[in-house]
CSV table of C-alpha atoms in Angstrom, one decimal:
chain,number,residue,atom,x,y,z
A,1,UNK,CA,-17.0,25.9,5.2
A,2,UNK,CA,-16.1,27.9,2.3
A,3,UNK,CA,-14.3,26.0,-0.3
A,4,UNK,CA,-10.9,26.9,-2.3
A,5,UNK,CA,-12.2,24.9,-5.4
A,6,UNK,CA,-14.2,24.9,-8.3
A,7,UNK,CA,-15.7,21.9,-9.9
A,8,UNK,CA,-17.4,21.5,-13.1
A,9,UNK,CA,-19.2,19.1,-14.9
A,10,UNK,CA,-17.9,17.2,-17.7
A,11,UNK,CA,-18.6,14.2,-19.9
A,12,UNK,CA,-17.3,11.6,-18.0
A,13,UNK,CA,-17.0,13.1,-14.4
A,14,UNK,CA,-15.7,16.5,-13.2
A,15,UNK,CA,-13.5,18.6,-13.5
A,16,UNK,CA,-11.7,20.9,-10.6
A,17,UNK,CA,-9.5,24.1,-10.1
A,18,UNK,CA,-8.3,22.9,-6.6
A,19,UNK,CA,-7.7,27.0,-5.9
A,20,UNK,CA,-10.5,28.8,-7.6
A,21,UNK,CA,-7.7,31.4,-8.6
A,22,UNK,CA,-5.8,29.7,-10.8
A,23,UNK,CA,-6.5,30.7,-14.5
A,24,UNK,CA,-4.9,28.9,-17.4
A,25,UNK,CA,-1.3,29.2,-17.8
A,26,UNK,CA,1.6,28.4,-20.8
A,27,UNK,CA,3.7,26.9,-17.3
A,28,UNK,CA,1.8,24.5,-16.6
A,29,UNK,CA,-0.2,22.0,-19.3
A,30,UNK,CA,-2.5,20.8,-16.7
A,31,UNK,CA,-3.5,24.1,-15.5
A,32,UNK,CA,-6.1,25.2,-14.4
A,33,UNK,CA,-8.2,21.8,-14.0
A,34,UNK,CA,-5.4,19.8,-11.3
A,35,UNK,CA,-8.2,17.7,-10.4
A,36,UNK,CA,-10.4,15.3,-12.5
A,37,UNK,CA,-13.1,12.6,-11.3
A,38,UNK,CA,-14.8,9.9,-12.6
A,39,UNK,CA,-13.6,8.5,-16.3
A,40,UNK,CA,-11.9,12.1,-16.4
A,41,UNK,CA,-9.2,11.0,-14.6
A,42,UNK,CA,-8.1,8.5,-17.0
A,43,UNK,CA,-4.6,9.5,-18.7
A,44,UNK,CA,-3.7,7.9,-21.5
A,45,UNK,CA,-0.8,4.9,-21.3
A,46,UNK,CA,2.2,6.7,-22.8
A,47,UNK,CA,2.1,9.4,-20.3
A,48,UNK,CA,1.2,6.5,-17.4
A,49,UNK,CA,4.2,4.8,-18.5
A,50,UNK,CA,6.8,8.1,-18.7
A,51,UNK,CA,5.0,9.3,-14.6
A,52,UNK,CA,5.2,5.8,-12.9
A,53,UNK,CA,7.8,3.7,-15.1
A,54,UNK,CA,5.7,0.3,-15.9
A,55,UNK,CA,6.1,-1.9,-17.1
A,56,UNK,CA,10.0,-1.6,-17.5
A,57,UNK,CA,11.2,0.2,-14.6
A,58,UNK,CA,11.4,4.0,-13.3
A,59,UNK,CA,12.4,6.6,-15.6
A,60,UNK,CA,14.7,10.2,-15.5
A,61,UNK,CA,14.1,12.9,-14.7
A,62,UNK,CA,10.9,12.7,-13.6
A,63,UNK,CA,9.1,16.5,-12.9
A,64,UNK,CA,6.2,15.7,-13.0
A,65,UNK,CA,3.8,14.5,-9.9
A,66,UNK,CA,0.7,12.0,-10.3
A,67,UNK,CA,-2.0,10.5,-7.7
A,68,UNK,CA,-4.6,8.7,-8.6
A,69,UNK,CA,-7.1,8.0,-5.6
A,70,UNK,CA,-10.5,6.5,-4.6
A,71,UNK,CA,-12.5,7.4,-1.8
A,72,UNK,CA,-14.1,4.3,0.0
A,73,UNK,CA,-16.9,3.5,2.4
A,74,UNK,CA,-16.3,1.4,5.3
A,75,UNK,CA,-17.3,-2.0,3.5
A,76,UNK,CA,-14.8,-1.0,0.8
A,77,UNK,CA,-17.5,0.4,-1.8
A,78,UNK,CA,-16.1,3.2,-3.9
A,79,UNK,CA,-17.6,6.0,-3.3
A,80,UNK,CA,-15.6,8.5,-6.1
A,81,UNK,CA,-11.9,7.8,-7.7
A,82,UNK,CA,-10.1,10.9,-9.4
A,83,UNK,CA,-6.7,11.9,-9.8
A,84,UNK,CA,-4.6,15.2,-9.2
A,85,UNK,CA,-1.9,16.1,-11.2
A,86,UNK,CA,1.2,18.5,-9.7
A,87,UNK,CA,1.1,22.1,-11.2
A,88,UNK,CA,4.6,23.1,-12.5
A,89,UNK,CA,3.4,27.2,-12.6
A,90,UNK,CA,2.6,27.0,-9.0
A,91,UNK,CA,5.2,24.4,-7.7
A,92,UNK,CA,2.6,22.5,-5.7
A,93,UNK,CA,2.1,18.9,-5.4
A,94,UNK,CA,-0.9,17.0,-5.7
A,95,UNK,CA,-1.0,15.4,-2.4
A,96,UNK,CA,-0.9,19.4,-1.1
A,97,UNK,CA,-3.9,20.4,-3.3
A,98,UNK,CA,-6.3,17.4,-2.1
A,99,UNK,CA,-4.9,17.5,1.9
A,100,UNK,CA,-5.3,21.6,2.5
A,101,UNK,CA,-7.4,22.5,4.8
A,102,UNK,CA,-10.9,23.4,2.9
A,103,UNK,CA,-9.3,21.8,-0.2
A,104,UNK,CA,-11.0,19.2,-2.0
A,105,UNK,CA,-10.8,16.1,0.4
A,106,UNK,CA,-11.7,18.3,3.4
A,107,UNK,CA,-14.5,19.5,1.4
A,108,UNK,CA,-15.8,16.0,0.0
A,109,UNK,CA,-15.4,14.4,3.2
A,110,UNK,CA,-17.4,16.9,4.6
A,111,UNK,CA,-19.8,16.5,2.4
A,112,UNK,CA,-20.5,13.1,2.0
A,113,UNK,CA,-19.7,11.2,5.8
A,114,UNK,CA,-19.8,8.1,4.6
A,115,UNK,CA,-16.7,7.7,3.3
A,116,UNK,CA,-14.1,6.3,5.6
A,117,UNK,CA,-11.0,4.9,3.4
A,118,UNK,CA,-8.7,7.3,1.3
A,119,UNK,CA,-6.0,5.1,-1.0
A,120,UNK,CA,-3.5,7.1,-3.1
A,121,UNK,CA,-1.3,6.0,-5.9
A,122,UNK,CA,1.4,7.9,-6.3
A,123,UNK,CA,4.6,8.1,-8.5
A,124,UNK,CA,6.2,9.6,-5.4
A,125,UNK,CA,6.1,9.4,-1.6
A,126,UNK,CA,5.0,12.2,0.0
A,127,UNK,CA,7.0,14.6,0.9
A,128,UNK,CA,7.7,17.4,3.6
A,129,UNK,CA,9.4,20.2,1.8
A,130,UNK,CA,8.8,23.6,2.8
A,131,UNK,CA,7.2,24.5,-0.3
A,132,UNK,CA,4.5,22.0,-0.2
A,133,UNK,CA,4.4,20.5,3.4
A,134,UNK,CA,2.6,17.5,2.0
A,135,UNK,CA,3.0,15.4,4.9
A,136,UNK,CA,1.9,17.7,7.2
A,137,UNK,CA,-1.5,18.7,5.4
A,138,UNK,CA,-1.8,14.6,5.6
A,139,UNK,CA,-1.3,14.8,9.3
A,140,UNK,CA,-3.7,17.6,10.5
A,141,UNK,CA,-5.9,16.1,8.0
A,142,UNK,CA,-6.0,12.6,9.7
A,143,UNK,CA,-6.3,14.6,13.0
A,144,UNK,CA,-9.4,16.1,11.6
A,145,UNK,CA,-10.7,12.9,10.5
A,146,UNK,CA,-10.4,10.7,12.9
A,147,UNK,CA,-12.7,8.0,11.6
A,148,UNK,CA,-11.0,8.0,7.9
A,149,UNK,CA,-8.0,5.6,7.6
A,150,UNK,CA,-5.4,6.7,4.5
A,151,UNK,CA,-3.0,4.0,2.3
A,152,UNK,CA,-0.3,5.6,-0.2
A,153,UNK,CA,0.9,3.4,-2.8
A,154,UNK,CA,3.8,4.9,-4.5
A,155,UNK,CA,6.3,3.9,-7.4
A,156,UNK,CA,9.6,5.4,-6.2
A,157,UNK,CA,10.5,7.4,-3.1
A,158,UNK,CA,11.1,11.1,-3.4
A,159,UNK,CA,14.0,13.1,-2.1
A,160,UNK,CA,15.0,10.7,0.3
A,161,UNK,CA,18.5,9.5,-0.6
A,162,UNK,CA,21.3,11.6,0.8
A,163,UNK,CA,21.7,13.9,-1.6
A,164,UNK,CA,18.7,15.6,-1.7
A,165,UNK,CA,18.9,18.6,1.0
A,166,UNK,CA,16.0,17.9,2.4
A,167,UNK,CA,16.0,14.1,2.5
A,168,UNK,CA,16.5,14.1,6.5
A,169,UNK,CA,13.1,15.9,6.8
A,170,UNK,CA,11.7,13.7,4.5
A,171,UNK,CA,12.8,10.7,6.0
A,172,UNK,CA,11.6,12.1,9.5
A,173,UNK,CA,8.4,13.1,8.0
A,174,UNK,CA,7.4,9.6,6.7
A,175,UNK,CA,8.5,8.0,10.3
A,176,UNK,CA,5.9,10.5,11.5
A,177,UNK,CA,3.2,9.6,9.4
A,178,UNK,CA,4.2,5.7,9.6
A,179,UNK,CA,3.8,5.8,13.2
A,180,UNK,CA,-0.2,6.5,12.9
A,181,UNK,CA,-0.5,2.5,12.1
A,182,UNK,CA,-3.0,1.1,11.2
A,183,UNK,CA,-4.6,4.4,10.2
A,184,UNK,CA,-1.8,5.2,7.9
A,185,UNK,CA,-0.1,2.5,5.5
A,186,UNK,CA,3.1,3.4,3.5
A,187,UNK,CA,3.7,0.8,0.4
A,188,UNK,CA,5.3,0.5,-2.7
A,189,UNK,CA,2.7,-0.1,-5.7
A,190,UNK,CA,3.4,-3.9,-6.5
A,191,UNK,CA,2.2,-7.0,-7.9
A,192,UNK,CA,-1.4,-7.3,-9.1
A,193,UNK,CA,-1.8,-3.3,-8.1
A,194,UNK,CA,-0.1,-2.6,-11.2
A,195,UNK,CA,-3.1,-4.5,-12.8
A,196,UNK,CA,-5.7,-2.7,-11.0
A,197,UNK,CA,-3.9,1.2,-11.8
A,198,UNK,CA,-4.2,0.0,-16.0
A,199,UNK,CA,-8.0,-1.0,-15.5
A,200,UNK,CA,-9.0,1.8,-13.3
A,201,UNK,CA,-7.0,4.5,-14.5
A,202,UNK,CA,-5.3,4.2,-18.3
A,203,UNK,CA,-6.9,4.8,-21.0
A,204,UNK,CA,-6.7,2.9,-24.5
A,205,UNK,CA,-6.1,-0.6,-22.8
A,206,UNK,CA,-7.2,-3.6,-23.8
A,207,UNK,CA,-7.4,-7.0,-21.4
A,208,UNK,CA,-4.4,-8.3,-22.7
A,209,UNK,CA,-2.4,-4.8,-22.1
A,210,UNK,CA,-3.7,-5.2,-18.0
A,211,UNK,CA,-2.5,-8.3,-17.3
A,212,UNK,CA,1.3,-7.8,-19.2
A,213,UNK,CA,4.0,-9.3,-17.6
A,214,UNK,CA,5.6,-6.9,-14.6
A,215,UNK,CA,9.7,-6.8,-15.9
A,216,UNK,CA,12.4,-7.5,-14.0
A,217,UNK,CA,13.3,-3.6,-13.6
A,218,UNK,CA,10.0,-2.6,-12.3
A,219,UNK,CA,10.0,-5.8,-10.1
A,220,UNK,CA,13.0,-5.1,-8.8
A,221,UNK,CA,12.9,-1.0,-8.4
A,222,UNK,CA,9.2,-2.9,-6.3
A,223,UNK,CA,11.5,-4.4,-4.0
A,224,UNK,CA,14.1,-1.5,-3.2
A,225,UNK,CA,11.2,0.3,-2.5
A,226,UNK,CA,10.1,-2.1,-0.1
A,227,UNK,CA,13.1,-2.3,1.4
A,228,UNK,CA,13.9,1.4,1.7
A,229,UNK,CA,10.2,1.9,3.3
A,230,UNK,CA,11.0,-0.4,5.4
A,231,UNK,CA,14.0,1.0,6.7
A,232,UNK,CA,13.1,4.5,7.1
A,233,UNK,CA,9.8,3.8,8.8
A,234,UNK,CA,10.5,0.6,10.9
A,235,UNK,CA,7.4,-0.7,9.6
A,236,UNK,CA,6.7,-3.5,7.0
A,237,UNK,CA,5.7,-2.5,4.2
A,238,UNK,CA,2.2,-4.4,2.5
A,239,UNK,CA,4.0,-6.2,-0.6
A,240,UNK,CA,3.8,-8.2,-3.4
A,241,UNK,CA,6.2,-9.6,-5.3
A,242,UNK,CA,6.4,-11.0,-9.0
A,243,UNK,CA,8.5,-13.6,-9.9
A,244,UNK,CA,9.1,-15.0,-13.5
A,245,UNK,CA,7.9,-18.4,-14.6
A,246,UNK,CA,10.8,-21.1,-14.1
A,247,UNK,CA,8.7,-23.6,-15.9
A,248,UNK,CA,6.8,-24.0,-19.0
A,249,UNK,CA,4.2,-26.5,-18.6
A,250,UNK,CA,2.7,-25.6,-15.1
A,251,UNK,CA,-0.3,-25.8,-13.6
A,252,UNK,CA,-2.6,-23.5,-15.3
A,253,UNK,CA,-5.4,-24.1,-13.0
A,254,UNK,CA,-3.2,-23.2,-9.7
A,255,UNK,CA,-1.9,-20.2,-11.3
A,256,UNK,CA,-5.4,-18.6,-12.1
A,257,UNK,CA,-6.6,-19.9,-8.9
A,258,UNK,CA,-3.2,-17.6,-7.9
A,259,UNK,CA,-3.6,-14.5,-10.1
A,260,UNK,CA,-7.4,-14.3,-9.3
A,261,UNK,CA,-7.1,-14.5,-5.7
A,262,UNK,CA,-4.3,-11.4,-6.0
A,263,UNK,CA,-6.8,-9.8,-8.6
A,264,UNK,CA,-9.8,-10.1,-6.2
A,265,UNK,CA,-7.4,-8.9,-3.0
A,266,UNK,CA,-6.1,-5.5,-3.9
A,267,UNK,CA,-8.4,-4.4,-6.8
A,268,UNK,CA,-11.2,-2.2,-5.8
A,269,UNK,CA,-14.2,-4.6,-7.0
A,270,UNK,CA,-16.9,-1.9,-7.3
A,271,UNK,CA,-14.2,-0.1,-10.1
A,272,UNK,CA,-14.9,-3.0,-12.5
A,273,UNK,CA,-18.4,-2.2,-12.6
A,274,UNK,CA,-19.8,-0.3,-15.3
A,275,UNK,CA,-19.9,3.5,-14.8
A,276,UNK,CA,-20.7,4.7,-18.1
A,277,UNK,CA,-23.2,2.3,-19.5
A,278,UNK,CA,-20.4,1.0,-21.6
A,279,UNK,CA,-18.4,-2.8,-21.3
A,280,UNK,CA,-15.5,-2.7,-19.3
A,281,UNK,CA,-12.3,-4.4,-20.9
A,282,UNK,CA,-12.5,-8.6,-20.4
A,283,UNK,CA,-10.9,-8.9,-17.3
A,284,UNK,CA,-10.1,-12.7,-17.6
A,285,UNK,CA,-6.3,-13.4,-17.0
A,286,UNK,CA,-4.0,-14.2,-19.7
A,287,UNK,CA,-2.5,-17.4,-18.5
A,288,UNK,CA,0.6,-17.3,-20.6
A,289,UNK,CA,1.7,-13.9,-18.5
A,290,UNK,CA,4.5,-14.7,-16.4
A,291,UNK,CA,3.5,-13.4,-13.3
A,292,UNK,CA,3.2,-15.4,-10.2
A,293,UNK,CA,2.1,-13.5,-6.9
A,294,UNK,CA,3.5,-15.1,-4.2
A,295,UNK,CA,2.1,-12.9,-0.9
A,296,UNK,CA,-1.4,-11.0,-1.2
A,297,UNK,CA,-1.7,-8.4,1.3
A,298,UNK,CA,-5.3,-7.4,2.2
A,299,UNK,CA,-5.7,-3.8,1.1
A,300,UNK,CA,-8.6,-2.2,2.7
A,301,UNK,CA,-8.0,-2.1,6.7
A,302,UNK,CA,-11.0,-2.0,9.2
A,303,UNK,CA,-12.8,1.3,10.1
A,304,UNK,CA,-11.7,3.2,13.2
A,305,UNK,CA,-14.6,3.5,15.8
A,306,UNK,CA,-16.3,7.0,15.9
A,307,UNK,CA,-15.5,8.5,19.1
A,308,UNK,CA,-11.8,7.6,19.8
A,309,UNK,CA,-9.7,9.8,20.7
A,310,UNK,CA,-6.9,10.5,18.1
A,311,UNK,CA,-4.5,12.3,20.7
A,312,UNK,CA,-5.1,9.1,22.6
A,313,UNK,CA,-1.6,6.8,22.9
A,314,UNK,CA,-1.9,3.2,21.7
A,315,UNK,CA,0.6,0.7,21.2
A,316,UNK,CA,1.4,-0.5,18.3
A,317,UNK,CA,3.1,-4.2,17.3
A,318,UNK,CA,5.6,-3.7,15.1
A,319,UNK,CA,7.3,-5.9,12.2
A,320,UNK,CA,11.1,-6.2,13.9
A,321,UNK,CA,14.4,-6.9,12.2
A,322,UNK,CA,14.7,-10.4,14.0
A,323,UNK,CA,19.0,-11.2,15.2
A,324,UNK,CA,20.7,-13.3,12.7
A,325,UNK,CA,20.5,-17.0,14.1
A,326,UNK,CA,23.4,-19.5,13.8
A,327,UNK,CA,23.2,-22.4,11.4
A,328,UNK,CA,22.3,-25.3,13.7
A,329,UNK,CA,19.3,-22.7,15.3
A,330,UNK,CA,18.0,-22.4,11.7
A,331,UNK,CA,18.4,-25.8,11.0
A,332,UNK,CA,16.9,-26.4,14.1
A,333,UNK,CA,14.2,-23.7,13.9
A,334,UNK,CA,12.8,-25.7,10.6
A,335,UNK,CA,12.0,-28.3,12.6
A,336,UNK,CA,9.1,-28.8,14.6
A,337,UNK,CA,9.2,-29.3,18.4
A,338,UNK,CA,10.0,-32.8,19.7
A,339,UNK,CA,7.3,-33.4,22.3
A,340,UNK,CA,8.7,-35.1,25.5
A,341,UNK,CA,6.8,-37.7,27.1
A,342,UNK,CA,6.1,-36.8,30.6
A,343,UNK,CA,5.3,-39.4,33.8
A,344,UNK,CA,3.2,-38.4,37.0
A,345,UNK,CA,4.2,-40.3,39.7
A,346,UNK,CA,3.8,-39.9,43.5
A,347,UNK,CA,6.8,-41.0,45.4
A,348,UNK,CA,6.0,-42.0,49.1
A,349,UNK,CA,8.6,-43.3,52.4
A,350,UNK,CA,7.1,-46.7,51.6
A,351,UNK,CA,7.3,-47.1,47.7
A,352,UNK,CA,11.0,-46.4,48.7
A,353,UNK,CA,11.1,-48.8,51.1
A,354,UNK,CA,10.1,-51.4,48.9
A,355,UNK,CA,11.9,-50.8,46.0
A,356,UNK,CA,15.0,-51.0,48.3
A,357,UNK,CA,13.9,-54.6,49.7
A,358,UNK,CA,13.6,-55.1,46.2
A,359,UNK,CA,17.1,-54.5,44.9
A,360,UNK,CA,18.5,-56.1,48.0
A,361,UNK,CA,16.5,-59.7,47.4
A,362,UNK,CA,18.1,-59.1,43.6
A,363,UNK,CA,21.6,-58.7,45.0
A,364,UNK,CA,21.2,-61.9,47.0
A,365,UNK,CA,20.2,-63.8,44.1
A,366,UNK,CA,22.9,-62.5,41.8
A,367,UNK,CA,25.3,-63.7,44.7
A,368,UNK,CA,23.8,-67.3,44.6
């Protein structure tokens, strides 16, 4: 395999030219190093918070792409975490520059077959445009890979409202990749995630600036997302949501039993280790933030078996829209079922018999 990248060394990882013929250009501010691993793919917060809109909600326009990713092994140890940024000069997005075939994943992957989980965060979905086909480097990628699973985390959907010309092959595009469950996962960056991208990924933060409260515009732009996932896939999305406290004095030892348990589910635990021989941030929750997760999804899903066959058909169980009920069923359904006592008895010519002497002699008596 001959490679299309170049990767250097640099102080805190590497740096890469995802095509080893780009060359710096006054188009493009990231040019020619798209890809950066290790600490290098830290960004600092201001330009976090302009890409993926936290903590106060999504912002316009928005050129620019961003994925941060990590690369897993099977028992969820991180094997490398990077980030690849979009290139303005070249009109290519970052998902196409890790996904092409001899690009950097194919070539890592090759390299290194241990790794067997590939989680994305992106500011956008992935798209299907026909200047990037995204999607469908993701798909003959998987197909490739058969053992590696892929999640995308994303902060707002891209060009798939009506509007957008290609938004019907976008929309299509993501049903396609959806329907690869459980290999593939589609979900909006939520909850306690937004904890893990500051302490992984932003620079210049301190404990108390990772565990600041999620607002009520990105929580709510969380849910939309959710939602509109939801109903251009037909599958569930994983997700997390963040409500605001509703009272002052509660109980401070159920909510950090609450915010650790989310912490501990869908933050990558080897990425709080030290990499650089220097203190990470103090990671011990602030407990007058006013976040309260209320559904932890478990991230990492199980390895796929070596030697199945990915053109294989398997069925899937889906999350399904369930009818609307009437009041008195969902009053009803809130209750649990009333168990019916139940009699075994054997019913013979002569217990009838008797029982009929029996009412007669009765009669007889009522009579007298």
């Amino acid at each position: 395999m001959e490679p299309l990248h170049e990767e250097y060394l640099a102080n805190r990882g590497t740096i890469v030219k995802p095509y080893y013929w780009l060359s710096f250009s006054l188009d493009c501010s990231n040019c020619p190093y798209h890809i950066r691993t290790g600490e290098e793919a830290r960004v600092p917060y201001t330009e976090f918070y302009q890409i993926f809109g936290f903590p106060y909600g999504p912002t316009y326009p928005q050129p620019k792409h961003l994925t941060f990713y990590e690369l897993k092994t099977s028992c969820g140890s991180l094997v490398q975490k990077g980030h690849a940024s979009s290139c303005t000069g070249n009109n290519t997005h970052p998902e196409s520059m890790l996904f092409e075939t001899n690009g950097y994943f194919d070539w890592t992957i090759y390299s290194n077959d241990g790794i067997r989980h590939i989680i994305l965060y992106s500011n956008n979905s992935p798209c299907n445009e026909a200047d990037h086909c995204c999607i469908s480097k993701m798909y003959n990628f998987l197909i490739m890979y058969p053992d590696v699973t892929l999640t995308i985390y994303f902060s707002q959907l891209y060009h798939t409202e009506a509007e957008f010309p290609a938004s019907a092959w976008n929309r299509e595009a993501l049903r396609s990749l959806a329907s690869l469950w459980p290999k593939v996962t589609l979900s909006p960056i939520s909850g306690g995630i937004w904890h893990s991208l500051l302490n992984n990924f932003v620079s210049g933060v301190s404990g108390a600036t990772i565990f600041q409260p999620i607002l009520t515009g990105r929580t709510r732009a969380d849910r939309y997302n959710a939602y509109a996932i939801n109903a251009i896939t037909g599958v569930r999305p994983y997700f997390m949501d963040a409500l605001p406290q509703t009272k002052e004095n509660q109980n401070t030892t159920a909510q950090a039993a609450l915010e650790s348990y989310a912490l501990n589910s869908v933050a990558p635990g080897p990425s709080f280790q030290e990499t650089s021989g220097q203190p990470q941030p103090n990671l011990t929750p602030d407990f007058r933030v006013p976040v309260i997760f209320v559904l932890v999804p478990f991230r990492d899903l199980p390895p796929i078996h070596v030697g199945q066959n990915p053109h294989k058909p398997r069925n899937v169980v889906r999350h399904l829209n369930m009818p609307p009920m009437s009041f008195q069923e969902a009053k009803d359904h809130r209750k649990p079922p009333i168990a019916m006592p139940v009699k075994r008895a054997e019913i013979t010519e002569q217990f009838a018999s008797s029982e009929e002497a029996g009412e007669k002699k009765k009669k007889k008596k009522g009579k007298k």
